[in-house]
Short mmCIF file of C-alpha atoms and ligand atoms in Angstrom, two decimals:
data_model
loop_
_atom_site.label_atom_id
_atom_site.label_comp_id
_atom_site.label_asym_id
_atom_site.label_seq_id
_atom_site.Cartn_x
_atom_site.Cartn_y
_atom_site.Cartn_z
CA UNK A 642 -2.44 53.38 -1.99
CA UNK A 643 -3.04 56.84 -1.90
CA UNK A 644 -1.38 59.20 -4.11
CA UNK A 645 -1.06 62.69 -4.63
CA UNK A 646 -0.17 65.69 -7.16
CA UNK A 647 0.71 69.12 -6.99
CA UNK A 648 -1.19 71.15 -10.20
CA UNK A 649 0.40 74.83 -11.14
CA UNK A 650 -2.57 77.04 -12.47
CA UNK A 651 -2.32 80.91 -13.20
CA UNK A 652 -4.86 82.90 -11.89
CA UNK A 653 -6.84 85.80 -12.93
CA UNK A 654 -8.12 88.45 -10.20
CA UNK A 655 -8.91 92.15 -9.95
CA UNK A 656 -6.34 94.82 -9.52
CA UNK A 657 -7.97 95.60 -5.72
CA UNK A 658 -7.72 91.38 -5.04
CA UNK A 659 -4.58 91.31 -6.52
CA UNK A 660 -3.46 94.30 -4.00
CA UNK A 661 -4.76 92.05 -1.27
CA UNK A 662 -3.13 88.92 -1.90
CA UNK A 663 0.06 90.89 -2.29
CA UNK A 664 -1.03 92.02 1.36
CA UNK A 665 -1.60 88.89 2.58
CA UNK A 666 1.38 87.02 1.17
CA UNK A 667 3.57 90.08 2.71
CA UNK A 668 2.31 89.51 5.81
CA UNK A 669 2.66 85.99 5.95
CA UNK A 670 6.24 85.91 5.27
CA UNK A 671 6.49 88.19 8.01
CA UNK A 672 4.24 85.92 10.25
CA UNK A 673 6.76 82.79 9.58
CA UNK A 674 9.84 85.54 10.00
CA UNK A 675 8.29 86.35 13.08
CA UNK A 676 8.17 82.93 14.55
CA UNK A 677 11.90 82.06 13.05
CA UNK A 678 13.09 85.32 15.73
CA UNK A 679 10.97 83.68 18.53
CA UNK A 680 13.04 80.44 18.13
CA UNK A 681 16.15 81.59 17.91
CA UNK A 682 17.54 83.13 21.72
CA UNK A 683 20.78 83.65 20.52
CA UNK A 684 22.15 80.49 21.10
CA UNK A 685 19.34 77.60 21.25
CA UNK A 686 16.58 77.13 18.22
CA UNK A 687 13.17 76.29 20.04
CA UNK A 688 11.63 73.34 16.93
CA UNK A 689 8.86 72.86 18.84
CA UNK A 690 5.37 73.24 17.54
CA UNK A 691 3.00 73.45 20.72
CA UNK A 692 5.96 75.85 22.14
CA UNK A 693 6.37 78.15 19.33
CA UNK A 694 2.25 78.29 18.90
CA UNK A 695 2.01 79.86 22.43
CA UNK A 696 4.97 82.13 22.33
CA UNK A 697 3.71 83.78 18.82
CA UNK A 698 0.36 83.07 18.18
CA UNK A 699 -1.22 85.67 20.43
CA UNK A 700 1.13 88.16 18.98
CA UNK A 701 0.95 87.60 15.08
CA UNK A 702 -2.65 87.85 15.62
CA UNK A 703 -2.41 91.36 16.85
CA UNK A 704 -0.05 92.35 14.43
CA UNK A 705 -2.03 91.39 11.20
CA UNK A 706 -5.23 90.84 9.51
CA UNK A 707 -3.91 86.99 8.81
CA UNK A 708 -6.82 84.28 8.89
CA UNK A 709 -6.22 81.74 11.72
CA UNK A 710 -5.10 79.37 9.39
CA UNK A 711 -2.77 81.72 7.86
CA UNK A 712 -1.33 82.25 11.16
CA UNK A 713 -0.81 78.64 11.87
CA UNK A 714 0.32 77.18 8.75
CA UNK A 715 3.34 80.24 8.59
CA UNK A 716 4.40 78.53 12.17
CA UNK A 717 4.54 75.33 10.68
CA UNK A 718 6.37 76.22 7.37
CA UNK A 719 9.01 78.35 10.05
CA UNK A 720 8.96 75.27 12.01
CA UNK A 721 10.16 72.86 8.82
CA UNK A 722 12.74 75.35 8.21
CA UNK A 723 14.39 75.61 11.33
CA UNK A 724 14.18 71.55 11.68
CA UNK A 725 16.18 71.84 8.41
CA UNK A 726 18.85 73.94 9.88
CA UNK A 727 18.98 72.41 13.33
CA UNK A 728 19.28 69.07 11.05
CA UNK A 729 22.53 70.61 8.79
CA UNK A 730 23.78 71.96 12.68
CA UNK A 731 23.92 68.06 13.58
CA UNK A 732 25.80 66.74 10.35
CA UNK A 733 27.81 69.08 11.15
CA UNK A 734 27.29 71.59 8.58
CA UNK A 735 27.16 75.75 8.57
CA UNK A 736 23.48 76.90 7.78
CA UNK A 737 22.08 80.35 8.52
CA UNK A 738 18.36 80.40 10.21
CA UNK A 739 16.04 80.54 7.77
CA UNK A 740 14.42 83.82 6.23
CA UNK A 741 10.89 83.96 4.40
CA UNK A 742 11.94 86.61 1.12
CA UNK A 743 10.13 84.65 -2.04
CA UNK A 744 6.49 85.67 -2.35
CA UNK A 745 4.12 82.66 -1.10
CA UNK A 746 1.20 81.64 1.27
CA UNK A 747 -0.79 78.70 2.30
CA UNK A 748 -3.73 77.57 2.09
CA UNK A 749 -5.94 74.92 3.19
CA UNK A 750 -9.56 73.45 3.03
CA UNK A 751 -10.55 76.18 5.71
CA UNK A 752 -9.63 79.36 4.76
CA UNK A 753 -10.20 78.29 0.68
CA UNK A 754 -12.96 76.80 -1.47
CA UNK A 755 -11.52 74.92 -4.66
CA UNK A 756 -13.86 74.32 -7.01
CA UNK A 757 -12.77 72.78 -11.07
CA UNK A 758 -12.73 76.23 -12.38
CA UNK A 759 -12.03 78.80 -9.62
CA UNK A 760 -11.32 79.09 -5.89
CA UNK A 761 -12.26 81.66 -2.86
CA UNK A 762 -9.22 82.52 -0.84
CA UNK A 763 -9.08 84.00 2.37
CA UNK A 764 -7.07 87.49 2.35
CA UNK A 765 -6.57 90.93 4.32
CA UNK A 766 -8.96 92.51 2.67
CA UNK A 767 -11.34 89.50 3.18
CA UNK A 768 -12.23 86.60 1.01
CA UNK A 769 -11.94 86.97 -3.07
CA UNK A 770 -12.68 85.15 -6.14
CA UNK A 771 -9.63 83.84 -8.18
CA UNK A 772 -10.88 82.10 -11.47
CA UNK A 773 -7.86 79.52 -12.89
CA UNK A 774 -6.88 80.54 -16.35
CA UNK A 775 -7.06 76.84 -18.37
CA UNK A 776 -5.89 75.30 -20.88
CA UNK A 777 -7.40 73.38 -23.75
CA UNK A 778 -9.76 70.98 -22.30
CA UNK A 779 -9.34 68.63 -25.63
CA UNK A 780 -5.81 68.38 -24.40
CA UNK A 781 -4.18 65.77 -21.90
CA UNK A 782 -3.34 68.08 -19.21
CA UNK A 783 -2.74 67.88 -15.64
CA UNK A 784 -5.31 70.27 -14.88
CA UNK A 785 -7.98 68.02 -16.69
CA UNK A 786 -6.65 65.04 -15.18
CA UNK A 787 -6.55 65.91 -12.19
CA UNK A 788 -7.88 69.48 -10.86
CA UNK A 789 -11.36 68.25 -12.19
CA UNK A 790 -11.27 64.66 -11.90
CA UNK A 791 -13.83 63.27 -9.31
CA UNK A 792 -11.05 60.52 -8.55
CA UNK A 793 -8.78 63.78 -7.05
CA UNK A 794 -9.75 65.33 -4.00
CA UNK A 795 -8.33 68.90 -3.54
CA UNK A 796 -6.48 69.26 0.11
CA UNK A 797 -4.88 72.39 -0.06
CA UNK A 798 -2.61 75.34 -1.97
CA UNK A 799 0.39 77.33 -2.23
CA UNK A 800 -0.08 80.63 -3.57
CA UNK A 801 2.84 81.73 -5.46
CA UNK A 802 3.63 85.31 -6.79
CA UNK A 803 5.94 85.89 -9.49
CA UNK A 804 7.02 89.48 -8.91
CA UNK A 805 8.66 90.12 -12.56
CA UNK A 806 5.89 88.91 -14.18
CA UNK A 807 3.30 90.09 -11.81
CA UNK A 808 1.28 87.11 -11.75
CA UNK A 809 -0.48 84.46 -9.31
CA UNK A 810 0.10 80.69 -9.73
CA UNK A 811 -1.56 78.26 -6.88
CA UNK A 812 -0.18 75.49 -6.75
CA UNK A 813 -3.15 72.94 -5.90
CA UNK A 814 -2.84 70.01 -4.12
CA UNK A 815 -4.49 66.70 -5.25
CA UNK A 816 -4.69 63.04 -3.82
CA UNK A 817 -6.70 60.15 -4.59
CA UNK A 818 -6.51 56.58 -3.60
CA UNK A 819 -5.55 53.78 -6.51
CA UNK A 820 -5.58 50.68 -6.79
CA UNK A 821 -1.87 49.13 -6.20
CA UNK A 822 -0.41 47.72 -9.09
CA UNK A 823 0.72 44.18 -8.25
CA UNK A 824 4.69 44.11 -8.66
CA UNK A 825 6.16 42.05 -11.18
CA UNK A 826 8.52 39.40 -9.37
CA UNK A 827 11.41 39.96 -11.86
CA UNK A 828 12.28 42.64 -14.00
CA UNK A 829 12.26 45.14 -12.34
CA UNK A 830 14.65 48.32 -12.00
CA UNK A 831 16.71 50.20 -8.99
CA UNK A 832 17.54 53.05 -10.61
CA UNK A 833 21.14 54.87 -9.22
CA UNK A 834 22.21 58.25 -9.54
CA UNK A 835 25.86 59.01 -8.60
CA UNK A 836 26.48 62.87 -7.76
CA UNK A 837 28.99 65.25 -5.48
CA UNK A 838 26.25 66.23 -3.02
CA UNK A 839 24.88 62.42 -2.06
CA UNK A 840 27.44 59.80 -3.45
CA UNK A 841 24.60 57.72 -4.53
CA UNK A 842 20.40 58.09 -4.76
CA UNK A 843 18.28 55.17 -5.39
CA UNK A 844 14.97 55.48 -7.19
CA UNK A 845 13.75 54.39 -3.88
CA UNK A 846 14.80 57.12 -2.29
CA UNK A 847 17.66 55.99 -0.31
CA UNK A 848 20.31 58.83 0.09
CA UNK A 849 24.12 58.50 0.10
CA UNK A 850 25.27 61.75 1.51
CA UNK A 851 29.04 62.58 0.65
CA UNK A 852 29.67 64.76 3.71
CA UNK A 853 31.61 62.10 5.35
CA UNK A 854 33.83 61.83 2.65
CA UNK A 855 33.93 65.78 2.26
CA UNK A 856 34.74 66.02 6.33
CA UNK A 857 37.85 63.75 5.48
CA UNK A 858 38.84 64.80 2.52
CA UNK A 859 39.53 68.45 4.52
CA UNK A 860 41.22 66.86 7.46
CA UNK A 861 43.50 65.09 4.78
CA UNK A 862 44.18 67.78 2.94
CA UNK A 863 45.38 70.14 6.26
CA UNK A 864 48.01 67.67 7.04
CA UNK A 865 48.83 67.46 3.62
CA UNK A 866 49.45 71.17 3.73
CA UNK A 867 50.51 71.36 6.99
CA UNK A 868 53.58 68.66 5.82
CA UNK A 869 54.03 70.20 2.63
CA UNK A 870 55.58 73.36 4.42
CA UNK A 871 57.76 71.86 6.38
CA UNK A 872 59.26 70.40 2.54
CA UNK A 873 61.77 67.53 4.14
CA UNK A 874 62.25 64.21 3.08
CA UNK A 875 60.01 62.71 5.68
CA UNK A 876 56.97 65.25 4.74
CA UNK A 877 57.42 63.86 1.45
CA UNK A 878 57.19 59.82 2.82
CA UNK A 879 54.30 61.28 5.22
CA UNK A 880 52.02 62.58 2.69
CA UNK A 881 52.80 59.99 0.71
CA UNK A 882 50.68 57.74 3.41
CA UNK A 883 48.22 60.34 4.11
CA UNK A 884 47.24 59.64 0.53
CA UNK A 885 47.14 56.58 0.89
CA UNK A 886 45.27 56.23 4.54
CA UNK A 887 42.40 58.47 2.75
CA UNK A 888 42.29 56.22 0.14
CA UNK A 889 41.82 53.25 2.06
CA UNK A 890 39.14 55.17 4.32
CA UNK A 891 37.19 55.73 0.80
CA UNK A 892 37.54 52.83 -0.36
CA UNK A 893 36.03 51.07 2.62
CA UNK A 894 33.14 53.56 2.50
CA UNK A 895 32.28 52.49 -1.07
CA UNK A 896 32.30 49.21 -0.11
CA UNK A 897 29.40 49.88 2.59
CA UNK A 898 27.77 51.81 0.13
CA UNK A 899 28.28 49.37 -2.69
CA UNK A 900 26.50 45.92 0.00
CA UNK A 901 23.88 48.75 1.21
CA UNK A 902 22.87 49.08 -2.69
CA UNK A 903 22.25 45.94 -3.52
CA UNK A 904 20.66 44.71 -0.74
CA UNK A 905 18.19 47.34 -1.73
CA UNK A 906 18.02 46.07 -4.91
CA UNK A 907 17.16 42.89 -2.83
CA UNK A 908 14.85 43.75 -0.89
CA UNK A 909 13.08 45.27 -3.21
CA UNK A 910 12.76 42.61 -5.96
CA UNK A 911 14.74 44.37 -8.54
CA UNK A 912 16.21 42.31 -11.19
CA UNK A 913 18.37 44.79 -12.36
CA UNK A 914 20.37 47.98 -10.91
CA UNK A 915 20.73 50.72 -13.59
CA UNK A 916 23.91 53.22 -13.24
CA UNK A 917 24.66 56.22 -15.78
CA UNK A 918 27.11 54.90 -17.91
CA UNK A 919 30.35 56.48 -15.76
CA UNK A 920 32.76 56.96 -19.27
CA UNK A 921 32.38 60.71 -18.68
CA UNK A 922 31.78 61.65 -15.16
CA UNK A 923 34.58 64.30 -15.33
CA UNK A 924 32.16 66.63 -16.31
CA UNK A 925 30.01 65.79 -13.32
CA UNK A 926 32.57 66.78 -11.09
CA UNK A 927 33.36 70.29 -12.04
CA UNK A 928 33.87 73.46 -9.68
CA UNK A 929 36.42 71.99 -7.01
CA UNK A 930 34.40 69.26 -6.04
CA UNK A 931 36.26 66.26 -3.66
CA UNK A 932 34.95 63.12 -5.06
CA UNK A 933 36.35 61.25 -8.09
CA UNK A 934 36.12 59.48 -11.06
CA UNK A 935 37.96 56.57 -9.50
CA UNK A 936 36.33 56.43 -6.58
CA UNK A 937 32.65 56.33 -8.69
CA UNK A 938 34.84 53.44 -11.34
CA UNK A 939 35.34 51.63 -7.81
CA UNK A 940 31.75 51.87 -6.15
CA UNK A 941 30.58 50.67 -9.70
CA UNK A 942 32.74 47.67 -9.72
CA UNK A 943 31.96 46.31 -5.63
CA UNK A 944 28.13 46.98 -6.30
CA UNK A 945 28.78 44.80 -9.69
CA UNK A 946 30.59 42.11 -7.85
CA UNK A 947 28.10 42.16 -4.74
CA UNK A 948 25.14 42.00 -7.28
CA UNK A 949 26.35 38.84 -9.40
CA UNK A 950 26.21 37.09 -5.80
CA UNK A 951 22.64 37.86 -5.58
CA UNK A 952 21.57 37.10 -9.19
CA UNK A 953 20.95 40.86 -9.93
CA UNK A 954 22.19 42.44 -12.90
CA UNK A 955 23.91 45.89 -13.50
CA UNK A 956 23.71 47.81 -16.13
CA UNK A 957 24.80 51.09 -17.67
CA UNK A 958 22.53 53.82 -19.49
CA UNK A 959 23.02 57.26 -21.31
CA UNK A 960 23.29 59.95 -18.66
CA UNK A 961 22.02 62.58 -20.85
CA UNK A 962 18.97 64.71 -19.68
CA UNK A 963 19.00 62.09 -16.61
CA UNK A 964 18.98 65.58 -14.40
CA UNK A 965 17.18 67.97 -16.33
CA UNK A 966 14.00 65.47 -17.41
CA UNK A 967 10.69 65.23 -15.22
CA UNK A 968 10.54 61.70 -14.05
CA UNK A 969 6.90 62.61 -13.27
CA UNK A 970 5.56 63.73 -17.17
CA UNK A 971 8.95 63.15 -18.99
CA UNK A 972 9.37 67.61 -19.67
CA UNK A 973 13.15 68.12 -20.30
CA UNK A 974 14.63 71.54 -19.73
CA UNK A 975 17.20 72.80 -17.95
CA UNK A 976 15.12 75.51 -15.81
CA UNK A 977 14.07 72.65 -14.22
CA UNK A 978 16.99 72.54 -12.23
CA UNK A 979 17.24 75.59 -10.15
CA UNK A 980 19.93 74.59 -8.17
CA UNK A 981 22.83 71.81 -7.23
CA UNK A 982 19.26 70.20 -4.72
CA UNK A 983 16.44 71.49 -6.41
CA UNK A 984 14.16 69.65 -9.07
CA UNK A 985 11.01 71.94 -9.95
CA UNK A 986 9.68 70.85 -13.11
CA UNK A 987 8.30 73.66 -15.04
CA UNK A 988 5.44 71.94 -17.20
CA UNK A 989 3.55 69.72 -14.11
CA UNK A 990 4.92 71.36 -11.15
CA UNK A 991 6.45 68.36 -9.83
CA UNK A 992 9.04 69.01 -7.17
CA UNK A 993 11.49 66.66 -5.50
CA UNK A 994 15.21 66.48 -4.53
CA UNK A 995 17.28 66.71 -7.97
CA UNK A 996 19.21 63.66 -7.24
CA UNK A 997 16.11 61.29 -6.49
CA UNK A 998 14.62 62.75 -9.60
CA UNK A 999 17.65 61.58 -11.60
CA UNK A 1000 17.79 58.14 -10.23
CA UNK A 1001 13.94 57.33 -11.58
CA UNK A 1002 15.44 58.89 -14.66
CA UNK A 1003 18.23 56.55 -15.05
CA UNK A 1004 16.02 53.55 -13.54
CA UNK A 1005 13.34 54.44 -16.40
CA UNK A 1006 15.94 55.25 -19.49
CA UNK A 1007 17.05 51.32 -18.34
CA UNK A 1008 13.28 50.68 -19.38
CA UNK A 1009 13.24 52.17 -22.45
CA UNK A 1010 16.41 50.74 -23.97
CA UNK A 1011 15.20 47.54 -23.21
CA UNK A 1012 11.80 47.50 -24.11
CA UNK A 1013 10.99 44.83 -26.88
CA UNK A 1014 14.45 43.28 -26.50
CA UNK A 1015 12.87 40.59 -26.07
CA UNK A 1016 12.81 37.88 -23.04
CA UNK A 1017 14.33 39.02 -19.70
CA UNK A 1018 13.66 42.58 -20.53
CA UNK A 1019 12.49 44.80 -17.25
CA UNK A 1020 9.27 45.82 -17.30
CA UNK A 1021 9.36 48.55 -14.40
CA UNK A 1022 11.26 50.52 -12.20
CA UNK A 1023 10.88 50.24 -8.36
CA UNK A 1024 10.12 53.43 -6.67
CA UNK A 1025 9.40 54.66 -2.74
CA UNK A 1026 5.92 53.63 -3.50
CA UNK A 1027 5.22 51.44 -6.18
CA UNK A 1028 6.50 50.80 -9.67
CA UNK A 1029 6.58 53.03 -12.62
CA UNK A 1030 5.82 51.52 -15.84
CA UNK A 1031 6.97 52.10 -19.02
CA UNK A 1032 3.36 54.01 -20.05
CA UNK A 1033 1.83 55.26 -16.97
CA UNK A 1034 3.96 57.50 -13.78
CA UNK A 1035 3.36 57.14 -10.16
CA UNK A 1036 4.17 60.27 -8.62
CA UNK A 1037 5.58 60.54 -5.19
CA UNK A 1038 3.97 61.17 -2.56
CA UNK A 1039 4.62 64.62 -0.73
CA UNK A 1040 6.19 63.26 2.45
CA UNK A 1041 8.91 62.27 1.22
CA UNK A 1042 9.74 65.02 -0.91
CA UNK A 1043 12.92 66.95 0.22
CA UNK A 1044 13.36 70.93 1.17
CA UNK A 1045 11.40 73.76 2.22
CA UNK A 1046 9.78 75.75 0.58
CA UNK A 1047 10.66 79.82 0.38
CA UNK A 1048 13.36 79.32 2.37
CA UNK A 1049 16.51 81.19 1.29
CA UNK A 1050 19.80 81.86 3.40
CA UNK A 1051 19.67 85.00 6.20
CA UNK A 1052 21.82 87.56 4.38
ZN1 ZN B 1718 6.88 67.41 -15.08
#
């Protein structure tokens, strides 16, 4: 099984390098701008790769002093990001086209040299030497683990600047291939997180988007107000079984949701299905948002029905720190939540969709409390590849992590 890790590492360069990665980042963004424009005729967004390659290439080339590479991988990060949109376009969703603004550039194996202490990077003003500023060695790190571990092969970088501070991070890219543990036929965990944004997120990585539910919930409410102003007798009666008809149409969605759970759970070999305990969701469901506490009470209670059928138990755990924790190295602060999507863990760099985060968080706090209880205790938690133990992480690997990267709405 192959794995792979993302290491943050500051770096330490000259004033004149630093001046030319600053170059070379600027001109990047406007490389992966540049190919956003190209797609976009006004009405159709061109997603194509090959396509986009020979309407831009040529061009961008002229225009800067980017390295080939450079050139290429600010297509494909423009290309991600307008799959994104065109994907929000097809649920239905508003989303601007993206634009490039926060400071960052690629790299790969052929336009850097990583080496345990430093790396060459390719830039405007030609290639420079970027030493990594380390920590401890002594110290159980990530860097030590794996930046100069002969187990983790280096595949590539993200350069990040952070203006305020006026510093240089990379972001280095690890993998290695490990063994894979053998899965323990019982007692194991499906860890569930419950939110606004995806009504439920297995630590599988199984996704439960709400916007069907949101969609409703509008149309509902329209005729709702639509009825209320006429004010009669019969508006009253009508809305009355509005209410009720949206109701019902929830209700029937849990269900699916609730029988597509646990068959995951199933599949997967889980003995157990771990929810946040749901006594205070209220506070989950702040700022306007559609979905509530009932409907969560009644997607807890199918999925504990369905489960009994199978054998597979449901539980309840503390919710607290379940979205702010690093289900990767177990850091717990609340800057690691930038936003409602976003998890970015600020310790090991570890970056995934918020909600999938939570759910190996819930799966693993399962774990915990029932470590030593005794017989029939679980012993791991199933994720997307593997299981995590109760000592030892398997991170996730990179394709299935969500978002783009230095993407941010076109003002
Ligand atoms: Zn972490």
């Amino acid at each position: 099984m192959e794995v792979r890790r993302t290491v943050p590492v500051k770096l330490e360069v000259t004033d004149s390098d630093a001046d030319s990665l600053r170059e070379t980042i600027q001109q990047f963004l406007g490389a992966a701008n540049y190919v956003v424009d190209a797609a976009y005729d006004g009405e159709w967004v061109e997603t194509r790769k090959s396509v986009l390659h020979d309407e831009t290439y040529a061009d961008i080339r002229d225009r800067t002093e980017l390295h080939s590479n450079h050139v290429q991988s600010a297509r494909d990060r423009a290309v991600d990001a307008l799959k994104s949109t065109v994907a929000k376009w097809q649920r239905g969703k508003t989303a601007s086209l993206p634009t490039f603004t926060s400071p960052f550039c690629e790299y790969n194996r052929r336009n850097a040299t990583f080496h345990d202490d430093h790396a060459t990077l390719s830039t405007v003003g030609g290639r420079i030497t970027a030493e990594y500023v380390l920590p401890d060695e002594d110290r159980d790190t990530p860097h030590s683990q794996y930046l100069c571990s002969d187990d983790y092969e280096t595949t590539g970088a993200t350069l990040h600047y952070r203006e305020a501070a006026d510093e240089f991070y990379l972001h280095v890219r690890t993998k290695a291939d490990v063994d894979d543990p053998d899965p323990p036929e019982n007692g194991t965990v499906l860890g569930v997180d419950i939110g606004v944004e995806n009504i439920a997120v297995t630590s599988t990585g199984v996704f439960w988007s709400a916007d069907e539910l949101d969609h409703w919930h509008r149309e509902y409410e329209k005729r709702r107000v639509s009825m209320q102003q006429r004010g009669t007798r019969d508006a009253h009666d009508a809305i009355q079984r509005v209410g009720e008809t949206e109701t019902g149409r929830v209700e029937q969605l849990l269900h699916c949701v609730a029988n597509e759970l646990v068959d995951e759970a199933d599949e997967r070999g889980c003995s157990h299905i771990a929810f946040e305990d749901l006594t205070d969701i209220r506070d989950r469901m702040s700022g306007g948002k559609r979905l509530h506490a009932w409907a969560f009470r009644r997607l807890f209670e199918y999925v504990e029905y369905k489960a009994e059928e199978c054998g597979i138990a449901v539980e309840r755990v503390d919710p607290e720190n379940t979205s702010r924790r690093c289900s990767s190295c177990g850091h717990t602060a609340k800057t690691n939540r930038p936003s409602q999507e976003t998890f970015e863990c600020q310790r090991c760099g570890y970056e995934n969709h918020a909600d999938y985060n939570a759910a190996k968080n819930v799966g693993y706090r399962l774990l915990r409390d029932q470590t030593g209880s005794g017989g029939g205790a679980p012993v791991g938690v199933r994720l997307n590849t593997g299981m995590m133990n109760a000592n030892g992480v398997m991170p996730v690997p990179e394709s299935v992590r969500a978002g783009v990267h230095g993407e941010s709405p076109r003002r």
